[in-house]
mmCIF file of C-alpha atoms and ligand atoms in Angstrom:
data_model
loop_
_atom_site.group_PDB
_atom_site.id
_atom_site.type_symbol
_atom_site.label_atom_id
_atom_site.label_comp_id
_atom_site.label_asym_id
_atom_site.label_seq_id
_atom_site.Cartn_x
_atom_site.Cartn_y
_atom_site.Cartn_z
ATOM 1 C CA MET A 1059 5.397 1.248 21.779
ATOM 2 C CA ARG A 1060 6.170 4.633 20.243
ATOM 3 C CA VAL A 1061 5.851 4.257 16.479
ATOM 4 C CA ILE A 1062 6.659 6.677 13.662
ATOM 5 C CA VAL A 1063 4.412 5.713 10.726
ATOM 6 C CA THR A 1064 5.582 7.310 7.476
ATOM 7 C CA GLY A 1065 2.898 7.690 4.820
ATOM 8 C CA GLY A 1066 0.206 7.417 7.495
ATOM 9 C CA ALA A 1067 -2.225 9.604 5.542
ATOM 10 C CA GLY A 1068 -2.247 7.156 2.618
ATOM 11 C CA PHE A 1069 -4.475 4.141 2.000
ATOM 12 C CA ILE A 1070 -2.538 1.470 3.933
ATOM 13 C CA GLY A 1071 -0.735 3.875 6.306
ATOM 14 C CA SER A 1072 -4.047 5.265 7.576
ATOM 15 C CA ALA A 1073 -5.345 1.731 8.238
ATOM 16 C CA VAL A 1074 -2.108 1.081 10.170
ATOM 17 C CA CYS A 1075 -2.527 4.307 12.190
ATOM 18 C CA ARG A 1076 -6.162 3.488 13.022
ATOM 19 C CA LEU A 1077 -5.173 -0.028 14.156
ATOM 20 C CA LEU A 1078 -2.163 1.081 16.211
ATOM 21 C CA VAL A 1079 -3.879 4.035 17.883
ATOM 22 C CA ARG A 1080 -7.325 2.528 18.579
ATOM 23 C CA ASP A 1081 -6.759 -1.192 19.060
ATOM 24 C CA LYS A 1082 -3.107 -1.619 19.968
ATOM 25 C CA LYS A 1083 -2.853 1.498 22.179
ATOM 26 C CA CYS A 1084 0.503 2.549 20.704
ATOM 27 C CA GLU A 1085 1.800 6.129 20.694
ATOM 28 C CA VAL A 1086 1.796 7.046 17.002
ATOM 29 C CA LEU A 1087 3.423 9.880 15.094
ATOM 30 C CA ASN A 1088 2.212 10.035 11.502
ATOM 31 C CA LEU A 1089 4.876 11.613 9.257
ATOM 32 C CA ASP A 1090 3.401 12.406 5.841
ATOM 33 C CA LYS A 1091 4.116 14.937 3.100
ATOM 34 C CA LEU A 1092 0.448 14.969 2.020
ATOM 35 C CA THR A 1093 0.825 14.275 -1.686
ATOM 36 C CA TYR A 1094 -2.223 13.949 -3.959
ATOM 37 C CA ALA A 1095 -2.700 10.398 -2.575
ATOM 38 C CA ALA A 1096 -3.007 11.492 1.059
ATOM 39 C CA ASP A 1097 -6.246 12.255 2.860
ATOM 40 C CA LEU A 1098 -6.379 13.284 6.511
ATOM 41 C CA ARG A 1099 -10.122 12.539 6.633
ATOM 42 C CA THR A 1100 -9.109 8.863 6.786
ATOM 43 C CA LEU A 1101 -7.804 9.641 10.274
ATOM 44 C CA ASP A 1102 -10.841 11.463 11.693
ATOM 45 C CA SER A 1103 -11.521 8.604 14.111
ATOM 46 C CA VAL A 1104 -8.083 8.951 15.761
ATOM 47 C CA ALA A 1105 -7.145 12.598 15.165
ATOM 48 C CA GLY A 1106 -8.384 13.782 18.592
ATOM 49 C CA LEU A 1107 -6.886 10.943 20.645
ATOM 50 C CA PRO A 1108 -3.965 11.692 22.980
ATOM 51 C CA ASN A 1109 -1.807 8.842 21.619
ATOM 52 C CA TYR A 1110 -1.884 10.179 18.013
ATOM 53 C CA ARG A 1111 -0.110 13.118 16.410
ATOM 54 C CA PHE A 1112 0.521 14.250 12.841
ATOM 55 C CA CYS A 1113 3.574 15.972 11.287
ATOM 56 C CA LYS A 1114 3.465 17.236 7.711
ATOM 57 C CA GLU A 1115 7.015 16.533 6.518
ATOM 58 C CA ASP A 1116 8.882 15.058 3.569
ATOM 59 C CA ILE A 1117 10.972 11.928 4.299
ATOM 60 C CA CYS A 1118 13.623 13.430 1.978
ATOM 61 C CA ASP A 1119 14.151 16.347 4.409
ATOM 62 C CA LYS A 1120 16.893 14.988 6.663
ATOM 63 C CA GLN A 1121 16.904 17.908 9.115
ATOM 64 C CA ALA A 1122 13.160 17.838 9.668
ATOM 65 C CA VAL A 1123 13.069 14.052 10.044
ATOM 66 C CA THR A 1124 16.007 14.108 12.486
ATOM 67 C CA LYS A 1125 14.171 16.642 14.643
ATOM 68 C CA ILE A 1126 11.074 14.443 14.682
ATOM 69 C CA PHE A 1127 13.128 11.415 15.822
ATOM 70 C CA GLU A 1128 14.866 13.454 18.554
ATOM 71 C CA GLU A 1129 11.613 14.843 19.918
ATOM 72 C CA PHE A 1130 9.348 11.796 19.585
ATOM 73 C CA LYS A 1131 11.949 9.165 20.552
ATOM 74 C CA PRO A 1132 10.395 6.230 18.665
ATOM 75 C CA THR A 1133 10.846 2.591 19.617
ATOM 76 C CA ALA A 1134 9.900 1.637 16.052
ATOM 77 C CA VAL A 1135 9.475 3.006 12.532
ATOM 78 C CA MET A 1136 6.926 1.651 10.062
ATOM 79 C CA HIS A 1137 7.942 3.021 6.681
ATOM 80 C CA LEU A 1138 5.037 3.188 4.226
ATOM 81 C CA ALA A 1139 5.600 6.611 2.600
ATOM 82 C CA ALA A 1140 5.964 6.111 -1.137
ATOM 83 C CA GLU A 1141 4.746 6.975 -4.570
ATOM 84 C CA SER A 1142 2.620 3.903 -5.124
ATOM 85 C CA HIS A 1143 0.860 3.874 -8.496
ATOM 86 C CA VAL A 1144 2.490 1.916 -11.351
ATOM 87 C CA ASP A 1145 0.724 3.931 -14.080
ATOM 88 C CA ARG A 1146 1.969 7.235 -12.617
ATOM 89 C CA SER A 1147 5.496 5.780 -12.467
ATOM 90 C CA ILE A 1148 5.296 5.240 -16.230
ATOM 91 C CA ASP A 1149 4.255 8.866 -16.837
ATOM 92 C CA GLY A 1150 6.687 10.446 -14.335
ATOM 93 C CA PRO A 1151 9.321 8.180 -12.771
ATOM 94 C CA ALA A 1152 11.339 10.993 -11.136
ATOM 95 C CA ALA A 1153 9.070 11.302 -8.085
ATOM 96 C CA PHE A 1154 9.368 7.534 -7.541
ATOM 97 C CA VAL A 1155 13.171 7.689 -7.523
ATOM 98 C CA GLU A 1156 13.072 10.706 -5.213
ATOM 99 C CA THR A 1157 10.651 9.448 -2.557
ATOM 100 C CA ASN A 1158 11.023 5.675 -2.775
ATOM 101 C CA ILE A 1159 14.821 5.546 -3.122
ATOM 102 C CA VAL A 1160 16.299 8.848 -1.900
ATOM 103 C CA GLY A 1161 13.580 9.205 0.754
ATOM 104 C CA THR A 1162 14.177 5.690 2.096
ATOM 105 C CA PHE A 1163 17.933 6.332 2.119
ATOM 106 C CA THR A 1164 17.398 9.563 4.075
ATOM 107 C CA LEU A 1165 15.125 7.859 6.588
ATOM 108 C CA LEU A 1166 17.634 5.022 7.029
ATOM 109 C CA GLU A 1167 20.439 7.475 7.748
ATOM 110 C CA VAL A 1168 18.351 9.322 10.326
ATOM 111 C CA ALA A 1169 17.266 6.026 11.926
ATOM 112 C CA ARG A 1170 20.865 4.765 12.013
ATOM 113 C CA ALA A 1171 22.173 7.872 13.804
ATOM 114 C CA TYR A 1172 19.247 7.720 16.237
ATOM 115 C CA PHE A 1173 19.711 3.972 16.860
ATOM 116 C CA ASP A 1174 23.476 4.300 17.409
ATOM 117 C CA ALA A 1175 22.877 6.883 20.143
ATOM 118 C CA LEU A 1176 20.273 4.780 22.008
ATOM 119 C CA PRO A 1177 21.208 3.262 25.376
ATOM 120 C CA GLU A 1178 22.103 -0.439 24.977
ATOM 121 C CA ALA A 1179 18.966 -1.522 26.838
ATOM 122 C CA GLU A 1180 16.722 0.239 24.290
ATOM 123 C CA LYS A 1181 18.611 -0.970 21.205
ATOM 124 C CA SER A 1182 17.315 -4.526 21.385
ATOM 125 C CA ALA A 1183 13.685 -3.341 21.217
ATOM 126 C CA PHE A 1184 14.149 -0.929 18.287
ATOM 127 C CA ARG A 1185 12.791 -1.914 14.840
ATOM 128 C CA PHE A 1186 12.824 -0.347 11.377
ATOM 129 C CA HIS A 1187 9.985 -2.005 9.432
ATOM 130 C CA HIS A 1188 10.090 -1.388 5.693
ATOM 131 C CA ILE A 1189 6.772 -1.996 3.924
ATOM 132 C CA SER A 1190 7.191 -3.166 0.355
ATOM 133 C CA THR A 1191 5.401 -4.929 -2.458
ATOM 134 C CA ASP A 1192 5.454 -8.330 -4.163
ATOM 135 C CA GLU A 1193 5.994 -6.442 -7.434
ATOM 136 C CA VAL A 1194 9.746 -6.409 -6.681
ATOM 137 C CA TYR A 1195 9.791 -10.083 -7.732
ATOM 138 C CA GLY A 1196 8.625 -9.270 -11.265
ATOM 139 C CA SER A 1197 6.140 -11.417 -13.137
ATOM 140 C CA LEU A 1198 5.166 -15.070 -12.694
ATOM 141 C CA GLY A 1199 4.060 -17.304 -15.549
ATOM 142 C CA ASP A 1200 0.927 -19.417 -15.183
ATOM 143 C CA ASP A 1201 2.458 -21.469 -12.336
ATOM 144 C CA GLY A 1202 4.490 -20.907 -9.201
ATOM 145 C CA LEU A 1203 4.392 -18.580 -6.195
ATOM 146 C CA PHE A 1204 6.652 -15.824 -4.824
ATOM 147 C CA THR A 1205 8.562 -16.973 -1.736
ATOM 148 C CA GLU A 1206 10.930 -14.888 0.394
ATOM 149 C CA GLU A 1207 13.801 -16.455 -1.619
ATOM 150 C CA THR A 1208 12.475 -15.481 -5.071
ATOM 151 C CA ALA A 1209 15.049 -13.359 -6.929
ATOM 152 C CA TYR A 1210 14.195 -9.718 -7.544
ATOM 153 C CA ALA A 1211 13.244 -8.847 -11.149
ATOM 154 C CA PRO A 1212 11.198 -5.628 -11.082
ATOM 155 C CA SER A 1213 9.644 -4.465 -14.362
ATOM 156 C CA SER A 1214 8.080 -1.027 -13.788
ATOM 157 C CA PRO A 1215 9.682 2.207 -12.542
ATOM 158 C CA TYR A 1216 7.517 1.771 -9.406
ATOM 159 C CA SER A 1217 8.635 -1.776 -8.656
ATOM 160 C CA ALA A 1218 12.271 -0.955 -9.518
ATOM 161 C CA SER A 1219 12.216 1.931 -7.034
ATOM 162 C CA LYS A 1220 10.685 -0.302 -4.340
ATOM 163 C CA ALA A 1221 13.252 -3.037 -5.073
ATOM 164 C CA SER A 1222 16.031 -0.443 -4.666
ATOM 165 C CA SER A 1223 14.610 0.618 -1.327
ATOM 166 C CA ASP A 1224 14.385 -3.009 -0.137
ATOM 167 C CA HIS A 1225 18.079 -3.490 -0.998
ATOM 168 C CA LEU A 1226 19.039 -0.306 0.853
ATOM 169 C CA VAL A 1227 17.141 -1.410 3.967
ATOM 170 C CA SER A 1228 18.762 -4.823 3.832
ATOM 171 C CA ALA A 1229 22.219 -3.256 3.390
ATOM 172 C CA TRP A 1230 21.696 -0.964 6.397
ATOM 173 C CA HIS A 1231 21.078 -4.114 8.461
ATOM 174 C CA HIS A 1232 24.053 -6.092 7.142
ATOM 175 C CA THR A 1233 26.508 -3.186 7.125
ATOM 176 C CA TYR A 1234 25.460 -1.018 10.064
ATOM 177 C CA GLY A 1235 23.489 -3.456 12.219
ATOM 178 C CA LEU A 1236 20.216 -1.502 12.005
ATOM 179 C CA PRO A 1237 17.482 -3.888 13.263
ATOM 180 C CA VAL A 1238 15.196 -4.083 10.234
ATOM 181 C CA VAL A 1239 12.324 -6.264 9.034
ATOM 182 C CA ILE A 1240 10.970 -6.132 5.470
ATOM 183 C CA SER A 1241 7.544 -7.218 4.272
ATOM 184 C CA ASN A 1242 6.413 -7.713 0.676
ATOM 185 C CA CYS A 1243 2.656 -7.701 0.224
ATOM 186 C CA SER A 1244 0.306 -8.455 -2.645
ATOM 187 C CA ASN A 1245 -2.322 -6.030 -4.009
ATOM 188 C CA ASN A 1246 -4.444 -4.367 -1.333
ATOM 189 C CA TYR A 1247 -8.059 -3.225 -1.536
ATOM 190 C CA GLY A 1248 -10.608 -1.814 0.916
ATOM 191 C CA PRO A 1249 -12.124 1.452 2.166
ATOM 192 C CA TYR A 1250 -10.345 4.794 1.521
ATOM 193 C CA GLN A 1251 -8.333 3.622 -1.516
ATOM 194 C CA PHE A 1252 -7.593 6.446 -3.947
ATOM 195 C CA PRO A 1253 -9.783 5.941 -7.045
ATOM 196 C CA GLU A 1254 -6.869 5.631 -9.478
ATOM 197 C CA LYS A 1255 -6.443 1.983 -8.395
ATOM 198 C CA LEU A 1256 -8.358 -0.832 -10.138
ATOM 199 C CA ILE A 1257 -10.986 -1.743 -7.545
ATOM 200 C CA PRO A 1258 -12.209 1.743 -6.470
ATOM 201 C CA LEU A 1259 -12.001 3.018 -10.064
ATOM 202 C CA MET A 1260 -14.262 0.218 -11.278
ATOM 203 C CA ILE A 1261 -16.695 0.640 -8.364
ATOM 204 C CA LEU A 1262 -17.078 4.370 -9.061
ATOM 205 C CA ASN A 1263 -17.349 3.880 -12.826
ATOM 206 C CA ALA A 1264 -20.030 1.242 -12.285
ATOM 207 C CA LEU A 1265 -21.907 3.536 -9.890
ATOM 208 C CA HIS A 1266 -21.812 6.332 -12.493
ATOM 209 C CA GLY A 1267 -22.875 4.063 -15.357
ATOM 210 C CA LYS A 1268 -19.518 4.685 -17.052
ATOM 211 C CA LYS A 1269 -17.481 2.208 -19.106
ATOM 212 C CA LEU A 1270 -15.232 -0.203 -17.197
ATOM 213 C CA PRO A 1271 -11.828 0.056 -18.932
ATOM 214 C CA VAL A 1272 -9.888 -3.213 -18.710
ATOM 215 C CA TYR A 1273 -6.230 -3.346 -19.799
ATOM 216 C CA GLY A 1274 -5.469 -5.801 -22.642
ATOM 217 C CA LYS A 1275 -7.708 -8.867 -22.495
ATOM 218 C CA GLY A 1276 -8.097 -8.635 -18.716
ATOM 219 C CA LEU A 1277 -6.323 -11.953 -18.183
ATOM 220 C CA ASN A 1278 -3.498 -10.674 -15.953
ATOM 221 C CA THR A 1279 -3.796 -12.070 -12.433
ATOM 222 C CA ARG A 1280 -3.346 -10.372 -9.057
ATOM 223 C CA ASP A 1281 -3.447 -11.794 -5.519
ATOM 224 C CA TRP A 1282 -5.773 -9.619 -3.407
ATOM 225 C CA LEU A 1283 -5.598 -8.823 0.321
ATOM 226 C CA HIS A 1284 -7.963 -6.630 2.345
ATOM 227 C CA VAL A 1285 -6.163 -3.604 3.789
ATOM 228 C CA GLU A 1286 -7.258 -4.403 7.362
ATOM 229 C CA ASP A 1287 -5.713 -7.877 7.059
ATOM 230 C CA HIS A 1288 -2.511 -6.232 5.800
ATOM 231 C CA ALA A 1289 -2.456 -3.786 8.737
ATOM 232 C CA GLU A 1290 -2.805 -6.674 11.225
ATOM 233 C CA ALA A 1291 -0.061 -8.570 9.389
ATOM 234 C CA LEU A 1292 2.234 -5.532 9.641
ATOM 235 C CA PHE A 1293 1.666 -5.231 13.394
ATOM 236 C CA THR A 1294 2.376 -8.957 13.755
ATOM 237 C CA ILE A 1295 5.634 -8.603 11.798
ATOM 238 C CA LEU A 1296 6.678 -5.543 13.792
ATOM 239 C CA THR A 1297 6.108 -7.249 17.143
ATOM 240 C CA LYS A 1298 6.930 -10.898 16.377
ATOM 241 C CA GLY A 1299 9.134 -10.849 13.277
ATOM 242 C CA LYS A 1300 12.838 -11.709 13.494
ATOM 243 C CA VAL A 1301 15.391 -8.969 12.854
ATOM 244 C CA GLY A 1302 16.912 -9.133 9.379
ATOM 245 C CA GLN A 1303 14.087 -11.307 8.005
ATOM 246 C CA LYS A 1304 11.697 -10.797 5.089
ATOM 247 C CA TYR A 1305 8.031 -11.793 5.194
ATOM 248 C CA ASN A 1306 5.695 -12.235 2.227
ATOM 249 C CA VAL A 1307 2.113 -11.209 2.972
ATOM 250 C CA GLY A 1308 -0.801 -12.438 0.865
ATOM 251 C CA GLY A 1309 -4.308 -13.766 1.112
ATOM 252 C CA CYS A 1310 -4.208 -16.613 -1.445
ATOM 253 C CA ASN A 1311 -6.852 -14.771 -3.472
ATOM 254 C CA GLU A 1312 -5.637 -15.001 -7.059
ATOM 255 C CA VAL A 1313 -8.144 -13.460 -9.455
ATOM 256 C CA LYS A 1314 -7.890 -12.460 -13.114
ATOM 257 C CA ASN A 1315 -8.523 -8.754 -13.626
ATOM 258 C CA ILE A 1316 -11.567 -9.392 -15.789
ATOM 259 C CA ASP A 1317 -13.097 -11.515 -13.010
ATOM 260 C CA VAL A 1318 -12.394 -8.765 -10.447
ATOM 261 C CA VAL A 1319 -14.193 -6.265 -12.666
ATOM 262 C CA ARG A 1320 -17.100 -8.654 -13.284
ATOM 263 C CA ALA A 1321 -17.453 -9.303 -9.528
ATOM 264 C CA ILE A 1322 -17.488 -5.543 -8.849
ATOM 265 C CA PHE A 1323 -20.104 -4.950 -11.549
ATOM 266 C CA GLU A 1324 -22.372 -7.710 -10.194
ATOM 267 C CA THR A 1325 -21.949 -6.504 -6.599
ATOM 268 C CA VAL A 1326 -22.779 -2.890 -7.480
ATOM 269 C CA LYS A 1327 -25.756 -4.138 -9.505
ATOM 270 C CA ALA A 1328 -27.021 -6.171 -6.540
ATOM 271 C CA LEU A 1329 -26.572 -3.333 -4.019
ATOM 272 C CA VAL A 1330 -27.823 -0.397 -6.110
ATOM 273 C CA PRO A 1331 -29.720 -1.840 -9.096
ATOM 274 C CA GLU A 1332 -31.072 1.595 -10.098
ATOM 275 C CA HIS A 1333 -27.522 2.664 -11.038
ATOM 276 C CA VAL A 1334 -26.732 -0.323 -13.234
ATOM 277 C CA ALA A 1335 -29.110 -1.072 -16.040
ATOM 278 C CA ARG A 1336 -26.726 -2.632 -18.555
ATOM 279 C CA SER A 1337 -25.205 -6.084 -18.825
ATOM 280 C CA PHE A 1338 -21.548 -6.616 -17.973
ATOM 281 C CA GLU A 1339 -20.722 -7.175 -21.649
ATOM 282 C CA ASP A 1340 -22.129 -3.703 -22.472
ATOM 283 C CA ALA A 1341 -20.290 -2.039 -19.597
ATOM 284 C CA VAL A 1342 -16.778 -3.436 -20.119
ATOM 285 C CA SER A 1343 -14.358 -1.880 -22.618
ATOM 286 C CA TYR A 1344 -11.017 -3.435 -23.495
ATOM 287 C CA VAL A 1345 -8.309 -0.765 -23.775
ATOM 288 C CA SER A 1346 -4.627 -0.854 -24.758
ATOM 289 C CA ASP A 1347 -2.507 -2.810 -22.309
ATOM 290 C CA ARG A 1348 -0.218 -1.231 -19.687
ATOM 291 C CA PRO A 1349 3.358 -1.074 -21.074
ATOM 292 C CA GLY A 1350 5.434 -3.831 -19.441
ATOM 293 C CA HIS A 1351 2.321 -5.245 -17.736
ATOM 294 C CA ASP A 1352 3.359 -8.083 -15.388
ATOM 295 C CA TRP A 1353 1.345 -11.216 -16.166
ATOM 296 C CA ARG A 1354 0.734 -12.716 -12.744
ATOM 297 C CA TYR A 1355 1.551 -12.163 -9.064
ATOM 298 C CA ALA A 1356 0.888 -14.780 -6.372
ATOM 299 C CA ILE A 1357 2.271 -14.966 -2.847
ATOM 300 C CA ASP A 1358 3.252 -18.016 -0.848
ATOM 301 C CA PRO A 1359 2.331 -16.789 2.669
ATOM 302 C CA SER A 1360 3.404 -19.965 4.511
ATOM 303 C CA LYS A 1361 6.252 -18.247 6.416
ATOM 304 C CA MET A 1362 3.781 -15.712 7.877
ATOM 305 C CA GLN A 1363 1.365 -18.522 8.751
ATOM 306 C CA LYS A 1364 3.882 -20.951 10.256
ATOM 307 C CA GLU A 1365 6.346 -18.617 11.989
ATOM 308 C CA LEU A 1366 4.103 -15.717 12.991
ATOM 309 C CA ASP A 1367 0.727 -17.479 13.190
ATOM 310 C CA TRP A 1368 -0.958 -14.908 10.904
ATOM 311 C CA THR A 1369 -3.923 -15.595 8.647
ATOM 312 C CA PRO A 1370 -6.245 -13.113 6.920
ATOM 313 C CA LYS A 1371 -9.822 -12.711 8.149
ATOM 314 C CA TYR A 1372 -11.454 -11.637 4.872
ATOM 315 C CA SER A 1373 -12.130 -13.875 1.887
ATOM 316 C CA PHE A 1374 -12.093 -11.954 -1.401
ATOM 317 C CA ASP A 1375 -15.892 -12.315 -1.653
ATOM 318 C CA THR A 1376 -16.664 -10.869 1.781
ATOM 319 C CA GLY A 1377 -13.962 -8.206 1.492
ATOM 320 C CA LEU A 1378 -15.108 -7.053 -1.934
ATOM 321 C CA ARG A 1379 -18.739 -6.857 -0.849
ATOM 322 C CA GLN A 1380 -17.767 -4.825 2.242
ATOM 323 C CA THR A 1381 -15.632 -2.526 0.069
ATOM 324 C CA VAL A 1382 -18.331 -1.908 -2.551
ATOM 325 C CA GLN A 1383 -20.825 -1.196 0.241
ATOM 326 C CA TRP A 1384 -18.343 1.262 1.805
ATOM 327 C CA TYR A 1385 -17.986 3.224 -1.455
ATOM 328 C CA VAL A 1386 -21.782 3.221 -1.914
ATOM 329 C CA ASP A 1387 -22.206 4.594 1.633
ATOM 330 C CA ASN A 1388 -19.327 7.114 1.543
ATOM 331 C CA ARG A 1389 -19.978 9.330 -1.467
ATOM 332 C CA SER A 1390 -18.923 12.350 0.649
ATOM 333 C CA TRP A 1391 -15.407 10.861 0.841
ATOM 334 C CA TRP A 1392 -14.808 10.158 -2.846
ATOM 335 C CA GLU A 1393 -16.861 12.836 -4.590
ATOM 336 C CA PRO A 1394 -14.453 15.715 -3.747
ATOM 337 C CA ILE A 1395 -11.543 13.543 -4.905
ATOM 338 C CA LEU A 1396 -13.185 12.931 -8.288
ATOM 339 C CA ASN A 1397 -14.035 16.645 -8.587
ATOM 340 C CA ASN A 1398 -10.699 18.105 -7.454
ATOM 341 C CA LYS A 1399 -7.876 15.570 -7.748
ATOM 342 C CA TYR A 1400 -8.481 12.788 -10.252
ATOM 343 C CA ASN A 1401 -11.365 12.364 -12.682
ATOM 344 C CA GLY A 1402 -10.728 8.742 -13.673
ATOM 345 C CA ASP A 1403 -8.781 9.439 -16.889
ATOM 346 C CA ARG A 1404 -6.340 6.853 -18.260
ATOM 347 C CA LEU A 1405 -2.775 7.113 -16.878
ATOM 348 C CA GLY A 1406 0.495 5.456 -17.876
ATOM 349 C CA GLU A 1407 0.195 4.798 -21.592
ATOM 350 C CA ALA A 1408 3.848 5.815 -22.137
ATOM 351 C CA VAL A 1409 2.949 7.730 -25.301
ATOM 352 C CA SER A 1410 5.616 10.388 -24.763
ATOM 353 C CA VAL A 1411 8.980 10.546 -23.035
ATOM 354 C CA SER A 1412 8.916 12.412 -19.723
ATOM 355 C CA ASN A 1413 11.620 15.035 -19.282
ATOM 356 C CA ASP A 1414 11.143 15.746 -15.591
HETATM 357 P P1 NAD B 1106 -0.645 5.643 -1.005
HETATM 358 O O1 NAD B 1106 -0.187 6.197 -2.316
HETATM 359 O O2 NAD B 1106 -2.103 5.519 -0.757
HETATM 360 O O3 NAD B 1106 -0.052 6.525 0.172
HETATM 361 C C1 NAD B 1106 1.290 6.940 0.224
HETATM 362 C C2 NAD B 1106 1.420 7.999 1.317
HETATM 363 O O4 NAD B 1106 2.809 8.392 1.366
HETATM 364 C C3 NAD B 1106 0.598 9.263 1.039
HETATM 365 O O5 NAD B 1106 -0.105 9.648 2.203
HETATM 366 C C4 NAD B 1106 1.664 10.301 0.675
HETATM 367 O O6 NAD B 1106 1.314 11.629 1.049
HETATM 368 C C5 NAD B 1106 2.860 9.796 1.465
HETATM 369 N N1 NAD B 1106 4.130 10.262 0.869
HETATM 370 C C6 NAD B 1106 4.507 10.184 -0.431
HETATM 371 N N2 NAD B 1106 5.717 10.745 -0.597
HETATM 372 C C7 NAD B 1106 6.127 11.160 0.623
HETATM 373 C C8 NAD B 1106 7.300 11.797 1.109
HETATM 374 N N3 NAD B 1106 8.306 12.138 0.276
HETATM 375 N N4 NAD B 1106 7.394 12.075 2.430
HETATM 376 C C9 NAD B 1106 6.377 11.746 3.281
HETATM 377 N N5 NAD B 1106 5.241 11.163 2.876
HETATM 378 C C10 NAD B 1106 5.113 10.869 1.574
HETATM 379 O O7 NAD B 1106 0.085 4.234 -0.870
HETATM 380 P P2 NAD B 1106 -0.446 2.880 -0.234
HETATM 381 O O8 NAD B 1106 -1.206 2.128 -1.247
HETATM 382 O O9 NAD B 1106 -1.045 3.161 1.086
HETATM 383 O O10 NAD B 1106 0.942 2.107 -0.019
HETATM 384 C C11 NAD B 1106 1.695 2.297 1.162
HETATM 385 C C12 NAD B 1106 2.968 1.472 1.083
HETATM 386 O O11 NAD B 1106 2.651 0.092 0.914
HETATM 387 C C13 NAD B 1106 3.872 1.849 -0.088
HETATM 388 O O12 NAD B 1106 5.210 1.818 0.354
HETATM 389 C C14 NAD B 1106 3.603 0.767 -1.119
HETATM 390 O O13 NAD B 1106 4.730 0.552 -1.920
HETATM 391 C C15 NAD B 1106 3.307 -0.424 -0.240
HETATM 392 N N6 NAD B 1106 2.410 -1.430 -0.813
HETATM 393 C C16 NAD B 1106 1.213 -1.062 -1.368
HETATM 394 C C17 NAD B 1106 0.372 -2.038 -1.880
HETATM 395 C C18 NAD B 1106 -0.981 -1.680 -2.454
HETATM 396 O O14 NAD B 1106 -1.661 -2.549 -3.003
HETATM 397 N N7 NAD B 1106 -1.450 -0.447 -2.337
HETATM 398 C C19 NAD B 1106 0.743 -3.385 -1.840
HETATM 399 C C20 NAD B 1106 1.971 -3.726 -1.265
HETATM 400 C C21 NAD B 1106 2.792 -2.740 -0.755
#
């Protein structure tokens, strides 16, 4: 397979590139604009291999993307490039509309022209895999699960932009016959996650003896999946999924935010006790809630399990322990990020109206 991975220098995209290049022996072209969230060091283990190449481009640049398709001649596209942080979407939604909606539209148009010109024999193998989030479904109450039939009801600028892109991808299948698959995954965690996201932020704060800021009362619930399990699920969907179908991906690991933070604190304390002298109650600080904070997400992954025979390998306990250990062992990865890109400050309080 010859796969264009967009957003391959990001958290999930880099896990996908490592899996495809090293384990699945695919030819991979990583197309990434290198925003603040990107880090090419995540790809050190594949950068020198003959079946991997990198192109620094913006998915909104139609000419550049067309040239990449013409030269690389992909048999598949895995589209992960996006602005991905809800809090940043509250502070500055314009970039989310630009990349997640206009960028996806641009990529779809390039893929459609490329697909239409393929010989008939190659058309049946071609796939456009759009990687999306369960946040498009909005918020659950205390009961129920998201299925592939759940109606879309996004609440944040991020989830609204991802919902828009899902609808565009679906329309390009129904209207133009582009062979697409869409997957909607729950919250990911694991090595190389940018420290603006809950789990790495709390690990690094705990390691530095800083306060652990929890939104609201910490009772909102998320359904966690290790990034390597997500990458395997994406490869399974790409190779075994049915054209035009959606697949929900989740690990059945529902945890309240406060319990995630407590588990991180206890794990850091067990691994590096010299860093953590206080009790959890001393370390935690309850801060103002995220505006429009969805209450609960939870995925019903039975379609993935029954139709594609996929199950995750990590439990939340083993995955979290592995992740904390990785951050403890890889200070050289995150220290420059904290010093140069993001110092852990609060984002997304919606205190002023953005004019960009
Ligand atoms: P990330 O923010 O870590 O990485 C995004 C990557 O996209 C970065 O490398 C960035 O440089 C690149 N990018 C951004 N704008 C671009 C543009 N205009 N052109 C080319 N490249 C561009 O994101 P992530 O957490 O790895 O998420 C990847 C995808 O998975 C996203 O589409 C996201 O919506 C989806 N997703 C994420 C999660 C999660 O928990 N992180 C869960 C479900 C779905």
